[in-house]
XYZ file of C-alpha atoms in Angstrom:
135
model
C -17.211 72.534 -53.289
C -16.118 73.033 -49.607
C -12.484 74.039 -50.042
C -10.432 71.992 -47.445
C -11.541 69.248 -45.746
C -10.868 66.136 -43.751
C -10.898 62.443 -44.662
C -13.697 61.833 -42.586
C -16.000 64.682 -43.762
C -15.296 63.345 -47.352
C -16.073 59.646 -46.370
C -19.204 60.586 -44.492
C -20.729 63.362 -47.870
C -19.708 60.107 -50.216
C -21.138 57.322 -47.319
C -18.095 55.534 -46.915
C -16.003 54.617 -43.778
C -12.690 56.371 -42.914
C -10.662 54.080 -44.435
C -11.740 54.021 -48.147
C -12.152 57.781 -47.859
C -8.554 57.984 -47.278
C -7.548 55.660 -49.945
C -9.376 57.549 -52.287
C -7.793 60.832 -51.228
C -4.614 58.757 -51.215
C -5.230 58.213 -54.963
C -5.860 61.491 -55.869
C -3.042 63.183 -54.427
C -0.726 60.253 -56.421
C -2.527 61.775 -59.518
C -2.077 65.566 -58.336
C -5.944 66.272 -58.800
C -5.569 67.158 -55.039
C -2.962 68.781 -52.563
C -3.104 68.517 -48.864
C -2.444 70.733 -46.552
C 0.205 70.850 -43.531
C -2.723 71.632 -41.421
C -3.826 68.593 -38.437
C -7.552 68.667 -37.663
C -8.333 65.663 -35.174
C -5.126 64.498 -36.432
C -5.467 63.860 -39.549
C -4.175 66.515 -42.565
C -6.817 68.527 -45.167
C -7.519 67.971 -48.311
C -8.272 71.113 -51.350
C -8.595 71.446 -54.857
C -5.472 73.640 -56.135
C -6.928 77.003 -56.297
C -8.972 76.675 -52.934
C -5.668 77.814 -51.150
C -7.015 81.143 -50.015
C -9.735 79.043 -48.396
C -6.591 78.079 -45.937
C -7.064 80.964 -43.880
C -10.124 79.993 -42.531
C -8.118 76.547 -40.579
C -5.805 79.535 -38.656
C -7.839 78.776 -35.502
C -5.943 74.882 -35.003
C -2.780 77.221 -35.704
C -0.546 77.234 -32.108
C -0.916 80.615 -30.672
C 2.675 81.821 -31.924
C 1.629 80.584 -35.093
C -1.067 82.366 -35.511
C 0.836 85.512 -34.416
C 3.501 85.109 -37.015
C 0.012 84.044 -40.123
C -1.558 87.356 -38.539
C 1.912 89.241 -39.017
C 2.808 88.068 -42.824
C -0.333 88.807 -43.435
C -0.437 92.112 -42.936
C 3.427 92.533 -43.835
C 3.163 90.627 -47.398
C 6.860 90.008 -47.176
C 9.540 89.473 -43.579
C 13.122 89.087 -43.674
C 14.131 85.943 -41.489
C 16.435 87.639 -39.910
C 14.894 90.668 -38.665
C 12.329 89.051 -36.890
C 12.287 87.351 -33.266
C 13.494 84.054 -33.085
C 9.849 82.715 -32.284
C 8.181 83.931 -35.020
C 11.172 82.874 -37.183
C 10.187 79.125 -35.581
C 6.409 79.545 -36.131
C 7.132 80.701 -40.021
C 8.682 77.259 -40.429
C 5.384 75.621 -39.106
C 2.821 76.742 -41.042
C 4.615 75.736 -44.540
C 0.827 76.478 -45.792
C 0.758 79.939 -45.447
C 4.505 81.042 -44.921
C 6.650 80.726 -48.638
C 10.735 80.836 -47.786
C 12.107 82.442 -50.753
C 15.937 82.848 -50.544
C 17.650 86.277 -52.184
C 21.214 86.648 -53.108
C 22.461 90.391 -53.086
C 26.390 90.839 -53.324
C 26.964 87.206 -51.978
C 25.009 86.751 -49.382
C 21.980 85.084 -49.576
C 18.825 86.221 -47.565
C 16.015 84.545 -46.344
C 12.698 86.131 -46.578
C 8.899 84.981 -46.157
C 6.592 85.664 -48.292
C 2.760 85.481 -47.483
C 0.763 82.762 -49.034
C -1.467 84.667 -51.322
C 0.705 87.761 -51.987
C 1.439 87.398 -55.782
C 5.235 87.141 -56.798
C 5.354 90.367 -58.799
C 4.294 92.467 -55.406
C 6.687 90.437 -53.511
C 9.626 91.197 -55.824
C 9.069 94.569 -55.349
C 8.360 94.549 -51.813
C 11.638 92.521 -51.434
C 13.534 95.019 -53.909
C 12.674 97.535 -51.604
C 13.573 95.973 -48.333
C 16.819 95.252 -50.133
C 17.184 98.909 -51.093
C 16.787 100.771 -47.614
């Protein structure tokens, strides 16, 4: 009811120690009634509900700073070509797997790497990247 959260949060709502709470999240990931995230809080990874991931962008804060540069930038852009940006950013969109899709495009042989935002829908990205492919 939450959206993400840690092991420990769960095992402390549920009154269990650390340990169980993590088996049990263990368990439900094995049985894909959970995801978890790429995302470290105190070290260990958070947990959602598929359909919570828009919920996501409220864990940007533990983000490095050039991560949270290149979240802040997809964001607004919807869709970047790897290659046109700076090779930091290109780094940082490898990071944060959670919010940064790599969808590869072949046009006349070539293939191009582009990142899509998290939430953008495919349709808008096809177009966006139809575009981008265009000019």
């Amino acid at each position: 009811s939450n959206g993400p959260v840690v092991a420990h949060a769960i095992g402390k709502s549920l009154g269990l120690n650390s340990f169980l709470a993590s088996a049990l999240l263990s368990e439900l990931l094995k049985e894909r009634a959970i995801t978890q995230s790429t995302i470290k809080m105190g070290g260990g990874s958070l947990y959602y509900v598929i359909g919570q991931e828009e919920k996501l962008s409220n864990f940007t804060n533990f983000l490095g700073f050039k991560e949270r540069e290149a979240f802040q930038l997809l964001k607004e852009k919807g869709i970047m070509e790897d290659k046109k940006c700076d090779p930091a950013i290109r780094v940082a969109f490898r990071a944060i797997k959670d919010y940064a899709i790599p969808l590869v495009v072949s046009k006349d042989g070539e293939d191009k790497l582009f990142w899509k935002f998290y939430l953008l829908q495919n349709e808008e990205a096809s177009v966006k990247i139809k575009s981008m492919l265009e000019s």
